[in-house]
Amino acid sequence: MATGQTTAEQRSLTFLRVAIALQTLAIFFQAVTAGLLLSSSHGEVLHSAGARVMYGASMLYVLAAILAWRPGGGSPRPILYASGFLVLASAQVVLGIAHVPSLHVPLGVLMFGLSVLALGQALSARLPERSGGAGRRA
C-alpha cells in the first residue's frame, strides 16, 4: 500500500512543481510584455492577456498546494505561500487597472523573485523517506 501512497504523493508534488513553473513563466511573460507596452501597439493586448493567464496560474498554484497537502501528514505551508501569491496577484491586477506603475512595477519584480524562490524550493523538495522498508538491513 505504501507504493500507491508514494505514487500519489509524487504526482501531487509534480503537479505542484508544474503549477509553480507555470506561474513563474507567466510572471516573466508579464515583464516582457510590460516592455512591449512602451514600444508596440500590441503590447497592451499581450499584457492584458498575460495578466489573465498569470492570475489563473496563481489560482492553479493554490489548487495544487491544497491537493499536495495531506491532512495530518504534511505541512500546510505551501498553501500559505500559494494563497499569498494569489493575494499579491490580486493587488497587482488592481494596481494595473488603476494605472499605478509606481507600485505595480516593483510588486511585479517582487512577485517574480518570490516565484523563482518557490520554484527552486519545490524542485529541491523530495518525498519523505519511509522507515521500516523491506530493503533495509540491520
Short mmCIF file of C-alpha atoms in Angstrom, two decimals:
data_model
loop_
_atom_site.label_atom_id
_atom_site.label_comp_id
_atom_site.label_asym_id
_atom_site.label_seq_id
_atom_site.Cartn_x
_atom_site.Cartn_y
_atom_site.Cartn_z
CA MET A 1 0.00 0.00 0.00
CA ALA A 2 2.94 2.28 0.61
CA THR A 3 3.83 2.17 -3.09
CA GLY A 4 0.42 3.57 -4.08
CA GLN A 5 0.70 6.27 -1.46
CA THR A 6 4.19 7.20 -2.65
CA THR A 7 2.97 7.36 -6.26
CA ALA A 8 0.10 9.66 -5.26
CA GLU A 9 2.50 11.88 -3.30
CA GLN A 10 4.85 12.00 -6.29
CA ARG A 11 2.00 13.03 -8.61
CA SER A 12 0.90 15.75 -6.21
CA LEU A 13 4.45 17.05 -5.93
CA THR A 14 4.83 17.02 -9.72
CA PHE A 15 1.55 18.92 -10.14
CA LEU A 16 2.72 21.47 -7.58
CA ARG A 17 6.04 21.91 -9.40
CA VAL A 18 4.28 22.37 -12.76
CA ALA A 19 1.88 24.93 -11.26
CA ILE A 20 4.73 26.97 -9.77
CA ALA A 21 6.71 26.78 -13.02
CA LEU A 22 3.67 27.97 -14.98
CA GLN A 23 3.19 30.86 -12.57
CA THR A 24 6.86 31.83 -12.83
CA LEU A 25 6.75 31.75 -16.64
CA ALA A 26 3.54 33.79 -16.67
CA ILE A 27 5.08 36.47 -14.46
CA PHE A 28 8.18 36.56 -16.66
CA PHE A 29 5.92 36.93 -19.72
CA GLN A 30 4.30 39.89 -17.98
CA ALA A 31 7.69 41.55 -17.59
CA VAL A 32 8.39 41.08 -21.30
CA THR A 33 5.00 42.44 -22.35
CA ALA A 34 5.39 45.39 -19.98
CA GLY A 35 8.41 46.38 -22.04
CA LEU A 36 6.33 45.97 -25.19
CA LEU A 37 3.80 48.42 -23.77
CA LEU A 38 6.40 51.13 -24.31
CA SER A 39 7.38 50.17 -27.84
CA SER A 40 4.46 48.46 -29.57
CA SER A 41 0.76 48.93 -30.13
CA HIS A 42 0.23 45.22 -29.42
CA GLY A 43 1.87 45.42 -26.02
CA GLU A 44 -1.30 46.37 -24.18
CA VAL A 45 -3.26 43.44 -25.63
CA LEU A 46 -0.49 40.96 -24.79
CA HIS A 47 -0.03 42.37 -21.29
CA SER A 48 -3.76 42.21 -20.63
CA ALA A 49 -3.99 38.61 -21.84
CA GLY A 50 -0.89 37.71 -19.85
CA ALA A 51 -2.46 39.18 -16.72
CA ARG A 52 -5.37 36.79 -17.04
CA VAL A 53 -3.03 33.84 -17.54
CA MET A 54 -0.87 34.89 -14.57
CA TYR A 55 -3.94 35.21 -12.33
CA GLY A 56 -5.18 31.81 -13.47
CA ALA A 57 -1.74 30.32 -12.82
CA SER A 58 -1.85 31.74 -9.29
CA MET A 59 -5.22 30.08 -8.71
CA LEU A 60 -3.84 26.81 -10.12
CA TYR A 61 -0.92 27.08 -7.68
CA VAL A 62 -3.40 27.32 -4.77
CA LEU A 63 -5.27 24.27 -6.05
CA ALA A 64 -2.04 22.29 -6.49
CA ALA A 65 -0.88 23.23 -2.98
CA ILE A 66 -4.17 22.06 -1.49
CA LEU A 67 -4.03 18.76 -3.40
CA ALA A 68 -0.40 18.21 -2.37
CA TRP A 69 -1.21 18.76 1.30
CA ARG A 70 -2.03 15.66 3.27
CA PRO A 71 -4.25 16.37 6.28
CA GLY A 72 -2.38 15.23 9.33
CA GLY A 73 0.69 14.21 7.34
CA GLY A 74 2.11 17.25 5.61
CA SER A 75 2.80 20.87 6.23
CA PRO A 76 0.14 23.36 5.12
CA ARG A 77 2.92 25.89 4.46
CA PRO A 78 2.70 25.57 0.62
CA ILE A 79 -0.99 26.53 0.86
CA LEU A 80 0.00 29.66 2.77
CA TYR A 81 2.61 30.55 0.14
CA ALA A 82 0.18 29.92 -2.72
CA SER A 83 -2.53 31.98 -1.04
CA GLY A 84 -0.02 34.79 -0.51
CA PHE A 85 0.77 34.73 -4.23
CA LEU A 86 -2.93 34.93 -5.03
CA VAL A 87 -3.26 37.98 -2.76
CA LEU A 88 -0.24 39.60 -4.44
CA ALA A 89 -1.68 38.78 -7.88
CA SER A 90 -4.98 40.38 -6.88
CA ALA A 91 -3.18 43.52 -5.72
CA GLN A 92 -1.19 43.51 -8.95
CA VAL A 93 -4.36 43.40 -11.05
CA VAL A 94 -5.95 46.23 -9.07
CA LEU A 95 -2.83 48.39 -9.35
CA GLY A 96 -2.58 47.69 -13.07
CA ILE A 97 -6.19 48.61 -13.74
CA ALA A 98 -5.76 51.76 -11.65
CA HIS A 99 -2.60 52.67 -13.65
CA VAL A 100 -0.32 52.97 -10.61
CA PRO A 101 3.04 51.95 -12.11
CA SER A 102 4.98 53.23 -9.09
CA LEU A 103 3.59 50.27 -7.10
CA HIS A 104 2.64 47.91 -9.95
CA VAL A 105 6.17 47.51 -11.33
CA PRO A 106 8.02 46.90 -8.02
CA LEU A 107 5.31 44.46 -6.94
CA GLY A 108 5.77 42.58 -10.21
CA VAL A 109 9.52 42.34 -9.61
CA LEU A 110 8.88 41.11 -6.07
CA MET A 111 6.40 38.52 -7.32
CA PHE A 112 8.84 37.22 -9.90
CA GLY A 113 11.60 36.88 -7.32
CA LEU A 114 9.35 35.10 -4.85
CA SER A 115 8.02 32.80 -7.55
CA VAL A 116 11.55 31.83 -8.61
CA LEU A 117 12.38 31.10 -4.95
CA ALA A 118 9.24 28.98 -4.55
CA LEU A 119 10.07 27.12 -7.75
CA GLY A 120 13.61 26.42 -6.55
CA GLN A 121 12.30 25.18 -3.22
CA ALA A 122 9.72 22.92 -4.90
CA LEU A 123 12.27 21.49 -7.32
CA SER A 124 14.66 20.66 -4.49
CA ALA A 125 11.95 19.05 -2.32
CA ARG A 126 11.92 15.30 -2.08
CA LEU A 127 9.42 12.82 -0.81
CA PRO A 128 9.86 11.95 2.86
CA GLU A 129 11.79 8.74 3.45
CA ARG A 130 9.70 5.87 4.78
CA SER A 131 11.17 3.96 7.70
CA GLY A 132 10.80 0.25 8.09
CA GLY A 133 11.18 -0.60 4.41
CA ALA A 134 11.64 -4.21 3.31
CA GLY A 135 15.04 -3.47 1.76
CA ARG A 136 16.70 -2.22 4.94
CA ARG A 137 19.49 -4.16 6.56
CA ALA A 138 20.41 -4.02 10.23
#
